[in-house]
PDB file of C-alpha atoms in Angstrom:
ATOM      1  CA  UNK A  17     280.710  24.054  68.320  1.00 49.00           C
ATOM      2  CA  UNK A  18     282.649  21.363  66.711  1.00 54.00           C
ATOM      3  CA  UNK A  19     281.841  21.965  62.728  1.00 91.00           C
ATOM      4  CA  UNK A  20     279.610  19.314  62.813  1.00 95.00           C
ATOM      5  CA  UNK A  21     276.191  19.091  64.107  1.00 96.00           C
ATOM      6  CA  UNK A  22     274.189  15.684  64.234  1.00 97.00           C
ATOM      7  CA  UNK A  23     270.451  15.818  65.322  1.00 97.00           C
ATOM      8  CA  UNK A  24     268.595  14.695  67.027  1.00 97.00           C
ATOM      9  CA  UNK A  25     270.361  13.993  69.837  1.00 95.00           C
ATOM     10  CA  UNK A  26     268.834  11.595  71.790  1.00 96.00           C
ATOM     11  CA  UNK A  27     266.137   9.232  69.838  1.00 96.00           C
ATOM     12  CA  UNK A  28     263.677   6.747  71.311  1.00 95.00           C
ATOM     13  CA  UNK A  29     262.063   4.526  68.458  1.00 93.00           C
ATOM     14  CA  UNK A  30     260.195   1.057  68.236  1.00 91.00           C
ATOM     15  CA  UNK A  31     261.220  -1.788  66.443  1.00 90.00           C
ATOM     16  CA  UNK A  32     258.992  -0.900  63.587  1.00 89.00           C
ATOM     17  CA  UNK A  33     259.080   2.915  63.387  1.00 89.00           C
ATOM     18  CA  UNK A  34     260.960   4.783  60.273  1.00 94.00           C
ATOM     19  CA  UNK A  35     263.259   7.549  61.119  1.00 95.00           C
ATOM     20  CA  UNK A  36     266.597   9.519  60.213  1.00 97.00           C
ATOM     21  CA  UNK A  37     269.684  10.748  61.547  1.00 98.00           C
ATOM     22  CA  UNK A  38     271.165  13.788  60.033  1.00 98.00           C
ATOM     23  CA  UNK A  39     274.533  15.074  59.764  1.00 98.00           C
ATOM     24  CA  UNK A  40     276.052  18.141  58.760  1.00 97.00           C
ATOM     25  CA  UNK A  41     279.580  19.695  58.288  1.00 96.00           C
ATOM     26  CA  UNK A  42     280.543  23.263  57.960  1.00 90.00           C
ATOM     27  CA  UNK A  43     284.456  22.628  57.249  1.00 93.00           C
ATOM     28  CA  UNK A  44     284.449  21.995  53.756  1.00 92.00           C
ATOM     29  CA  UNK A  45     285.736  18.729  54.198  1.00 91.00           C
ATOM     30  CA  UNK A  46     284.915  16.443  51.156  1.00 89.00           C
ATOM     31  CA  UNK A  47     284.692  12.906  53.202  1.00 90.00           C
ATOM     32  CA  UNK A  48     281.808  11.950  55.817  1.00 92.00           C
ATOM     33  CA  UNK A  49     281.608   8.856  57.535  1.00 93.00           C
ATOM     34  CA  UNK A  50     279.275   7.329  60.094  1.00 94.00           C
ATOM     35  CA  UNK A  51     280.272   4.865  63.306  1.00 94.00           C
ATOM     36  CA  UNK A  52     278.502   2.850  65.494  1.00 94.00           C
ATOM     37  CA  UNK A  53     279.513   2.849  69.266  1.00 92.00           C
ATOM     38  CA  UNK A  54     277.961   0.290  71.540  1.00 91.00           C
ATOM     39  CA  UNK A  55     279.009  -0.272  75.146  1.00 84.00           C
ATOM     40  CA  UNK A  56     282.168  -1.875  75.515  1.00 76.00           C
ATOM     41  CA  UNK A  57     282.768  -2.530  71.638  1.00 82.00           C
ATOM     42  CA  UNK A  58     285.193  -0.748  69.572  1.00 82.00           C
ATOM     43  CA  UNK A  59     284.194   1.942  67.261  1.00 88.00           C
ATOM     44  CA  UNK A  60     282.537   0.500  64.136  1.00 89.00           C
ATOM     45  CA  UNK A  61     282.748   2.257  60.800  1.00 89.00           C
ATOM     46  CA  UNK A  62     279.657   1.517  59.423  1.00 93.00           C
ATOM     47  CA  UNK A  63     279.987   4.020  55.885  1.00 92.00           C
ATOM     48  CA  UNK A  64     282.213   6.211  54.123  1.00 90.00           C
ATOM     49  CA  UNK A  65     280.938   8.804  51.812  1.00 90.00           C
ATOM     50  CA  UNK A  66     283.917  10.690  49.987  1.00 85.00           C
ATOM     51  CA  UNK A  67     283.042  13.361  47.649  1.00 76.00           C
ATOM     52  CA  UNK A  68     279.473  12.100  47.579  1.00 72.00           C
ATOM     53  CA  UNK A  69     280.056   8.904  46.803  1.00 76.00           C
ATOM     54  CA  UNK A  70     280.017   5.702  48.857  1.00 76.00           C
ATOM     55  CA  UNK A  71     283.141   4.381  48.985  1.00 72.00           C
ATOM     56  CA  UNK A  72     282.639   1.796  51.924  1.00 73.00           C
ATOM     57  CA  UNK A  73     280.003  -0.064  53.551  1.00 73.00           C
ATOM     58  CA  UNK A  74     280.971  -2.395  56.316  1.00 73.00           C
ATOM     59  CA  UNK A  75     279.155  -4.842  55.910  1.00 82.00           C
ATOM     60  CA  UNK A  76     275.725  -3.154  57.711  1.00 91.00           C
ATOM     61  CA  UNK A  77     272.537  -4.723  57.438  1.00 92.00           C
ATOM     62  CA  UNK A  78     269.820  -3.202  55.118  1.00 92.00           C
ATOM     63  CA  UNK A  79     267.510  -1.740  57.883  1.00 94.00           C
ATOM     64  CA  UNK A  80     270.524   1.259  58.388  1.00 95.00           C
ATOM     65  CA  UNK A  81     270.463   3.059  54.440  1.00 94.00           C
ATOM     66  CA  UNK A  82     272.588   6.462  54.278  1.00 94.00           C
ATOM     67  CA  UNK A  83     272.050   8.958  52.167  1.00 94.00           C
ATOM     68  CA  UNK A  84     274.493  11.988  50.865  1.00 93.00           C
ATOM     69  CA  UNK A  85     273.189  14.453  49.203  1.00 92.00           C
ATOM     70  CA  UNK A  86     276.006  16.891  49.081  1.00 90.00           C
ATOM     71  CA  UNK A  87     278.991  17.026  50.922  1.00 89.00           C
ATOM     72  CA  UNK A  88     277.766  18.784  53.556  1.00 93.00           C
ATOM     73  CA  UNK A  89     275.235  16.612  54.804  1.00 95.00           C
ATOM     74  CA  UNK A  90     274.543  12.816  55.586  1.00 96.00           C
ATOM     75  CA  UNK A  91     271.575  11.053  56.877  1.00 97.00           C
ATOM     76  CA  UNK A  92     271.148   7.477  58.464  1.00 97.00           C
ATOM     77  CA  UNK A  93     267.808   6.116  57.709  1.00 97.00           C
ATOM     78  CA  UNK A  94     266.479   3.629  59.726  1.00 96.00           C
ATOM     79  CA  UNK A  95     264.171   0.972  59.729  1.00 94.00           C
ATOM     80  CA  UNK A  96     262.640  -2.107  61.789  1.00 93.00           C
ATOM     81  CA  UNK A  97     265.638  -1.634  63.683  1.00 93.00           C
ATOM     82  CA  UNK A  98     266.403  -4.237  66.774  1.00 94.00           C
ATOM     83  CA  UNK A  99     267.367  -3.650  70.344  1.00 93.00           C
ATOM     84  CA  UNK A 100     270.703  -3.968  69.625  1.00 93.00           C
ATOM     85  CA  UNK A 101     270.463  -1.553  67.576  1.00 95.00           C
ATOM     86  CA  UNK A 102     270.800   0.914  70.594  1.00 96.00           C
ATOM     87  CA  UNK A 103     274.037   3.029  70.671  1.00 95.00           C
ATOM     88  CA  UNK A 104     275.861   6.290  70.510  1.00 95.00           C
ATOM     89  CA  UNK A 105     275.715   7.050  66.410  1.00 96.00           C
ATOM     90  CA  UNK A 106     278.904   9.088  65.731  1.00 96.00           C
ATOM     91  CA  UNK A 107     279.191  11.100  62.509  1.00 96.00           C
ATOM     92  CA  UNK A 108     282.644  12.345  61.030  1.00 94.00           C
ATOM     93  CA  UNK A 109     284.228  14.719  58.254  1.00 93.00           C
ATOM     94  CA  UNK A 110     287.400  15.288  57.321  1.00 90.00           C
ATOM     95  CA  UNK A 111     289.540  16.460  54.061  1.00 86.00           C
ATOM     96  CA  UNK A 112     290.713  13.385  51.939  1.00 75.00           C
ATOM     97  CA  UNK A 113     294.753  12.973  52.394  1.00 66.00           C
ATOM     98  CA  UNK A 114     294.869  14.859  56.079  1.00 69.00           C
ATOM     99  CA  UNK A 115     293.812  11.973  58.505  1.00 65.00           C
ATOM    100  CA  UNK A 116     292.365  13.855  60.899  1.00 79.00           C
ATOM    101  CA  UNK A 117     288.443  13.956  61.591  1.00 89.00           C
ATOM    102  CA  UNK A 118     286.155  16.021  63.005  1.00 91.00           C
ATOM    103  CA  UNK A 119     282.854  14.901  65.016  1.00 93.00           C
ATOM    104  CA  UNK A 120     280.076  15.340  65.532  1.00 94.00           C
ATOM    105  CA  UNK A 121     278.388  14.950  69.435  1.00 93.00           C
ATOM    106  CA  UNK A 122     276.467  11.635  68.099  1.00 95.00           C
ATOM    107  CA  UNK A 123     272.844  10.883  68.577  1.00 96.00           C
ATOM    108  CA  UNK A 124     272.034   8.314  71.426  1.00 95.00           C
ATOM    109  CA  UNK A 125     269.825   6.030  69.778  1.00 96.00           C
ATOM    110  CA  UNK A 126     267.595   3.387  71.903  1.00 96.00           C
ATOM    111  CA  UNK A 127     265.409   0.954  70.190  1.00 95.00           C
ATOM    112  CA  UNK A 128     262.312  -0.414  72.334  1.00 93.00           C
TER     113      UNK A 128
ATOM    114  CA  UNK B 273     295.811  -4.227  57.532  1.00 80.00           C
ATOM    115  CA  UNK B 274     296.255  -2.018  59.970  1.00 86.00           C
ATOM    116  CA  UNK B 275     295.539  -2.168  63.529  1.00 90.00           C
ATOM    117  CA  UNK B 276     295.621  -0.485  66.833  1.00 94.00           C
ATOM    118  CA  UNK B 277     296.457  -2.191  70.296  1.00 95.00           C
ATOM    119  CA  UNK B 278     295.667   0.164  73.294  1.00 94.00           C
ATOM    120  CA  UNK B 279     296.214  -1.234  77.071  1.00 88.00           C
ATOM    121  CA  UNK B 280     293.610  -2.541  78.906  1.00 84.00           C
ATOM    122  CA  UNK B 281     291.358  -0.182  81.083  1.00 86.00           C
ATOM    123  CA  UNK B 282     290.012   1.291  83.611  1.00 94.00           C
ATOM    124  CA  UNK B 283     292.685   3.512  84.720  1.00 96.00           C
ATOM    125  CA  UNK B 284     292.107   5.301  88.216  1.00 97.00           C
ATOM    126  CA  UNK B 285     294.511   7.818  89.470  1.00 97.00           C
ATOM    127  CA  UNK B 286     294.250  10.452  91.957  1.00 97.00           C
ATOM    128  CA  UNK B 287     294.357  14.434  90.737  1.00 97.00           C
ATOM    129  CA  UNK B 288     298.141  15.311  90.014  1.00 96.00           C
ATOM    130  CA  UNK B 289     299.183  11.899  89.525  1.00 97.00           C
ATOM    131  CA  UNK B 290     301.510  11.108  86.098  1.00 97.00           C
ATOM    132  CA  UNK B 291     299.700   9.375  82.969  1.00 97.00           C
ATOM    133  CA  UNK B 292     300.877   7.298  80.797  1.00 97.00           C
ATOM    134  CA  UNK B 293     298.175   5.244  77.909  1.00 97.00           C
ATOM    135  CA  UNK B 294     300.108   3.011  76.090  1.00 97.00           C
ATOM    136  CA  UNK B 295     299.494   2.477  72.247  1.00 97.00           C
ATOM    137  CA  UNK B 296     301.062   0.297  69.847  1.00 97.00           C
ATOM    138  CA  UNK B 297     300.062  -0.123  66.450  1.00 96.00           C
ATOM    139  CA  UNK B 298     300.617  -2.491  62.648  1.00 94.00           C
ATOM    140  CA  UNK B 299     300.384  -0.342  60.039  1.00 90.00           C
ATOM    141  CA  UNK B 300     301.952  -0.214  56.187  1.00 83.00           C
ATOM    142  CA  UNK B 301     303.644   2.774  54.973  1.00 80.00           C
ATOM    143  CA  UNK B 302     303.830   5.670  56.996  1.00 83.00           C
ATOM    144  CA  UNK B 303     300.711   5.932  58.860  1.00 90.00           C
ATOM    145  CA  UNK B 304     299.821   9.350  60.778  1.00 91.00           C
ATOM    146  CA  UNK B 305     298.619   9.173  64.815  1.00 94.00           C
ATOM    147  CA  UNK B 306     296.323  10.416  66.877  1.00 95.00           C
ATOM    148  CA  UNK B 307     294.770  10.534  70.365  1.00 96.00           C
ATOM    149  CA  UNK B 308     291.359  11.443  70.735  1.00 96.00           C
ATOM    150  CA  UNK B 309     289.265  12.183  73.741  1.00 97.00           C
ATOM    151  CA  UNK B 310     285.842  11.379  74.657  1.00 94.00           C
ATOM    152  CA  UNK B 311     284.089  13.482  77.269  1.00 94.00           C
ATOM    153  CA  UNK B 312     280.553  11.741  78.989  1.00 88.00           C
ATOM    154  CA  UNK B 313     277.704  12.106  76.744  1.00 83.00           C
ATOM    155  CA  UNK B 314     280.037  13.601  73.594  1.00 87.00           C
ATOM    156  CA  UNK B 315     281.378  12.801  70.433  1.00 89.00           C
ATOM    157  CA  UNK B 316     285.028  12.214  70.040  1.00 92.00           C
ATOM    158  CA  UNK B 317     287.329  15.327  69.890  1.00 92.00           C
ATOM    159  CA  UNK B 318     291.041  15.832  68.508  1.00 93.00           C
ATOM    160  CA  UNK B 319     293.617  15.702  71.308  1.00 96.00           C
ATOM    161  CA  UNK B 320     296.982  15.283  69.122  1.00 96.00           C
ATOM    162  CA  UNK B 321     298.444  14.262  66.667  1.00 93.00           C
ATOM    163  CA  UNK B 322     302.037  13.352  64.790  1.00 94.00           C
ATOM    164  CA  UNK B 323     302.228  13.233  61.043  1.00 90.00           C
ATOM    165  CA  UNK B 324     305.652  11.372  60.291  1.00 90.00           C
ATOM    166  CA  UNK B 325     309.009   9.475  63.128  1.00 93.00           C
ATOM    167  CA  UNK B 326     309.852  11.583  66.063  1.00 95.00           C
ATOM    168  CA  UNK B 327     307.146  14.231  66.051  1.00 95.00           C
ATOM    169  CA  UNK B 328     305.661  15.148  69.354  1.00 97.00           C
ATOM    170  CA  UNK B 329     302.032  15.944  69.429  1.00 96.00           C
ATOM    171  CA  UNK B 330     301.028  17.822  71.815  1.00 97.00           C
ATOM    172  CA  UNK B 331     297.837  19.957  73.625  1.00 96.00           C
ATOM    173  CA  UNK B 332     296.510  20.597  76.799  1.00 95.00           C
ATOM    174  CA  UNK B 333     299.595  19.111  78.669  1.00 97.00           C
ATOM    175  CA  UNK B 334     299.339  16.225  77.020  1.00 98.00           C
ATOM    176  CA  UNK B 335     301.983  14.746  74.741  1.00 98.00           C
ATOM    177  CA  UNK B 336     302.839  11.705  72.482  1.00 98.00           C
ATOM    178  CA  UNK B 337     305.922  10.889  70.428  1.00 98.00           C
ATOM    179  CA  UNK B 338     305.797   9.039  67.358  1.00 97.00           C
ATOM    180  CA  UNK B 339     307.871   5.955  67.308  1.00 96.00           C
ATOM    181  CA  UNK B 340     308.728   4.433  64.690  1.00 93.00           C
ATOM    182  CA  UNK B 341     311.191   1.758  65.870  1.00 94.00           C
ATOM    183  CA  UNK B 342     309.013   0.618  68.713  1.00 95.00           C
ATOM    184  CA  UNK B 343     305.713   1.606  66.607  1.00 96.00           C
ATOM    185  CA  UNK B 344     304.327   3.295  69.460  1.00 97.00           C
ATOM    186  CA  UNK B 345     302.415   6.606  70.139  1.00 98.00           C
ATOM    187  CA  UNK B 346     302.044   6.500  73.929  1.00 98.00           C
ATOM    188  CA  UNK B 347     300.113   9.446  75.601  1.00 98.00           C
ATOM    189  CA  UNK B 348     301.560  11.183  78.628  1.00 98.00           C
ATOM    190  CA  UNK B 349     300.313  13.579  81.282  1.00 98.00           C
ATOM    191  CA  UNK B 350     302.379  14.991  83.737  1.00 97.00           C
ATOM    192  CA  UNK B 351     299.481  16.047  86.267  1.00 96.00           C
ATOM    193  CA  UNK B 352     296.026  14.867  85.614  1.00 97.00           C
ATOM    194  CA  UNK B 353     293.128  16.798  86.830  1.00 97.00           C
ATOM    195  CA  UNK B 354     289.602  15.608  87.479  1.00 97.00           C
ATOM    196  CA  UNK B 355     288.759  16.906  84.153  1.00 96.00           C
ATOM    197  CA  UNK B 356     290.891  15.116  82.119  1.00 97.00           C
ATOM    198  CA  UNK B 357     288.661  12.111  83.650  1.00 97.00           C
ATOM    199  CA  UNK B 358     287.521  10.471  79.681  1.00 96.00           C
ATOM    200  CA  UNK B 359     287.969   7.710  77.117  1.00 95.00           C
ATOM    201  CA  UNK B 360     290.781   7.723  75.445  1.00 97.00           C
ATOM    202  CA  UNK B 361     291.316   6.341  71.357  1.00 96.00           C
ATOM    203  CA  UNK B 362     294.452   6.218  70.198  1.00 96.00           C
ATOM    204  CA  UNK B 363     294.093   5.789  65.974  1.00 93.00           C
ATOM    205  CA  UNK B 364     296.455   5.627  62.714  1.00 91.00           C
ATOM    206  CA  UNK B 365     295.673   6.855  59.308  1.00 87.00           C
ATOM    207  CA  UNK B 366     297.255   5.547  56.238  1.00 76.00           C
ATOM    208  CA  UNK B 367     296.481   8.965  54.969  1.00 62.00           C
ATOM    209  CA  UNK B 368     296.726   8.514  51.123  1.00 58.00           C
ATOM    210  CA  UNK B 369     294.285   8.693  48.572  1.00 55.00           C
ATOM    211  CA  UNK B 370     290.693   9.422  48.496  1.00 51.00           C
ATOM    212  CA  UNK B 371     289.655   6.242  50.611  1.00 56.00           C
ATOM    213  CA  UNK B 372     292.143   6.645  53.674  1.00 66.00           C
ATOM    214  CA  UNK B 373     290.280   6.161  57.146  1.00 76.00           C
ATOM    215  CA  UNK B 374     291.317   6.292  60.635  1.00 85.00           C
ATOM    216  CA  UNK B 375     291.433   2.747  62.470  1.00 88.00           C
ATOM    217  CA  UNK B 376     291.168   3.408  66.166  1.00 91.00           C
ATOM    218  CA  UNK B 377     291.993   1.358  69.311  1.00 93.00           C
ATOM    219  CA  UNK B 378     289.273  -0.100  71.763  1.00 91.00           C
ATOM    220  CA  UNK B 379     289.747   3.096  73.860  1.00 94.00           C
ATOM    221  CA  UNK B 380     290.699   3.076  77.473  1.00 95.00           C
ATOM    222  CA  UNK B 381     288.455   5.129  80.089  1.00 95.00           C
ATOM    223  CA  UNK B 382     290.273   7.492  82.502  1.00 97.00           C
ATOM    224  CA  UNK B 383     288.845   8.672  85.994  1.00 97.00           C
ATOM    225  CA  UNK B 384     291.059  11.145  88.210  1.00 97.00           C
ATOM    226  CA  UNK B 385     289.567  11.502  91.724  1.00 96.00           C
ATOM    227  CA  UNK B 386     290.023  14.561  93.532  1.00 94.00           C
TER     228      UNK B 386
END
């Protein structure tokens, strides 16, 4: 158990289904942040959420929307995604000032 | 900005073999380190870490010194097991404020045969 638990963890969805990925912490950390990890590609931050507020968005296109609506949880809507939309979705906490994150397992996500 | 430059992978060595992963990194300030591990089908775990020049991390038999004159944070093993066999990230923090991230390397995978 690492502290933080995404679900689901594996996800099949077509191109024009609706669904969410949800992240929680049980730290107390006051920063969450979701990546995007696609065969060999780096890590991609994709947001930052610190004390509940969005502090970072990397440029992602519309059809991903988070949500945080405390600091214990974050969700990843998503919408008309595209194939290449399929990866490992990695969700992080940590405390503000330490560096160090925590994450979660990630939810392998495959678009069809 | 910031950036993280890990060697290029795979790496293949044989159970009990010595490891090194090199890491260098550009960073302003006084960034923190880490290495973090990636076993098949997880999410990215803590290995180590060093907070300021000439701190070791160190866990599980691995270790990495922090570097400042060479800016380098390279992770050793003296005697890999099959186990160990994982993706590697080396990453820096510029740990300050409210908006400090982690920017990690491309990662390097790791398989140990028996």
């Amino acid at each position: 158990e690492t502290g933080v638990t995404q679900t689901p963890r594996h996800l099949v969805m077509g191109m024009t289904n609706k669904k969410s990925l949800k992240c929680e912490q049980h730290l107390g950390h006051n920063a969450m942040y979701w990546y995007k990890q696609s065969a060999k590609k780096p890590l991609e931050l994709m947001f930052v959420y610190s004390l509940e507020e969005r502090v970072e968005n990397n440029s992602v296109p519309s059809r991903f929307s988070p949500e945080c609506p405390n600091s214990s949880h974050l969700f990843l809507h998503l919408h008309t995604l595209q194939p290449e939309d399929s990866a490992l979705y990695l969700c992080a906490s940590s405390q503000t000032g330490t560096g160090g994150y925590t994450f979660g397992s990630g939810t392998r996500l495959t678009v069809v | 900005g910031n950036s993280v430059t890990q060697m290029e992978g795979p790496v293949t060595l044989s159970e009990e073999a010595f490891l090194t992963i090199n890491c260098t990194y550009t960073a302003t300030g006084y960034p923190s380190l880490f290495w973090y591990v990636q076993y098949p089908g997880e999410g990215l775990q803590l290995l180590l870490k060093a907070t300021k020049a000439d701190d070791k991390g160190s866990n599980k038999g691995f270790e990495a010194t922090y570097r400042k004159e060479t800016t380098s944070f390279h992770l050793e093993k003296g005697s890999v097991q099959v186990s160990d066999s994982a993706v590697y990230f080396c990453a820096l923090s510029d740990g300050t404020g409210a908006n400090s991230k982690l920017t990690f390397g491309k990662g390097i995978t790791l398989s140990v045969r028996p």
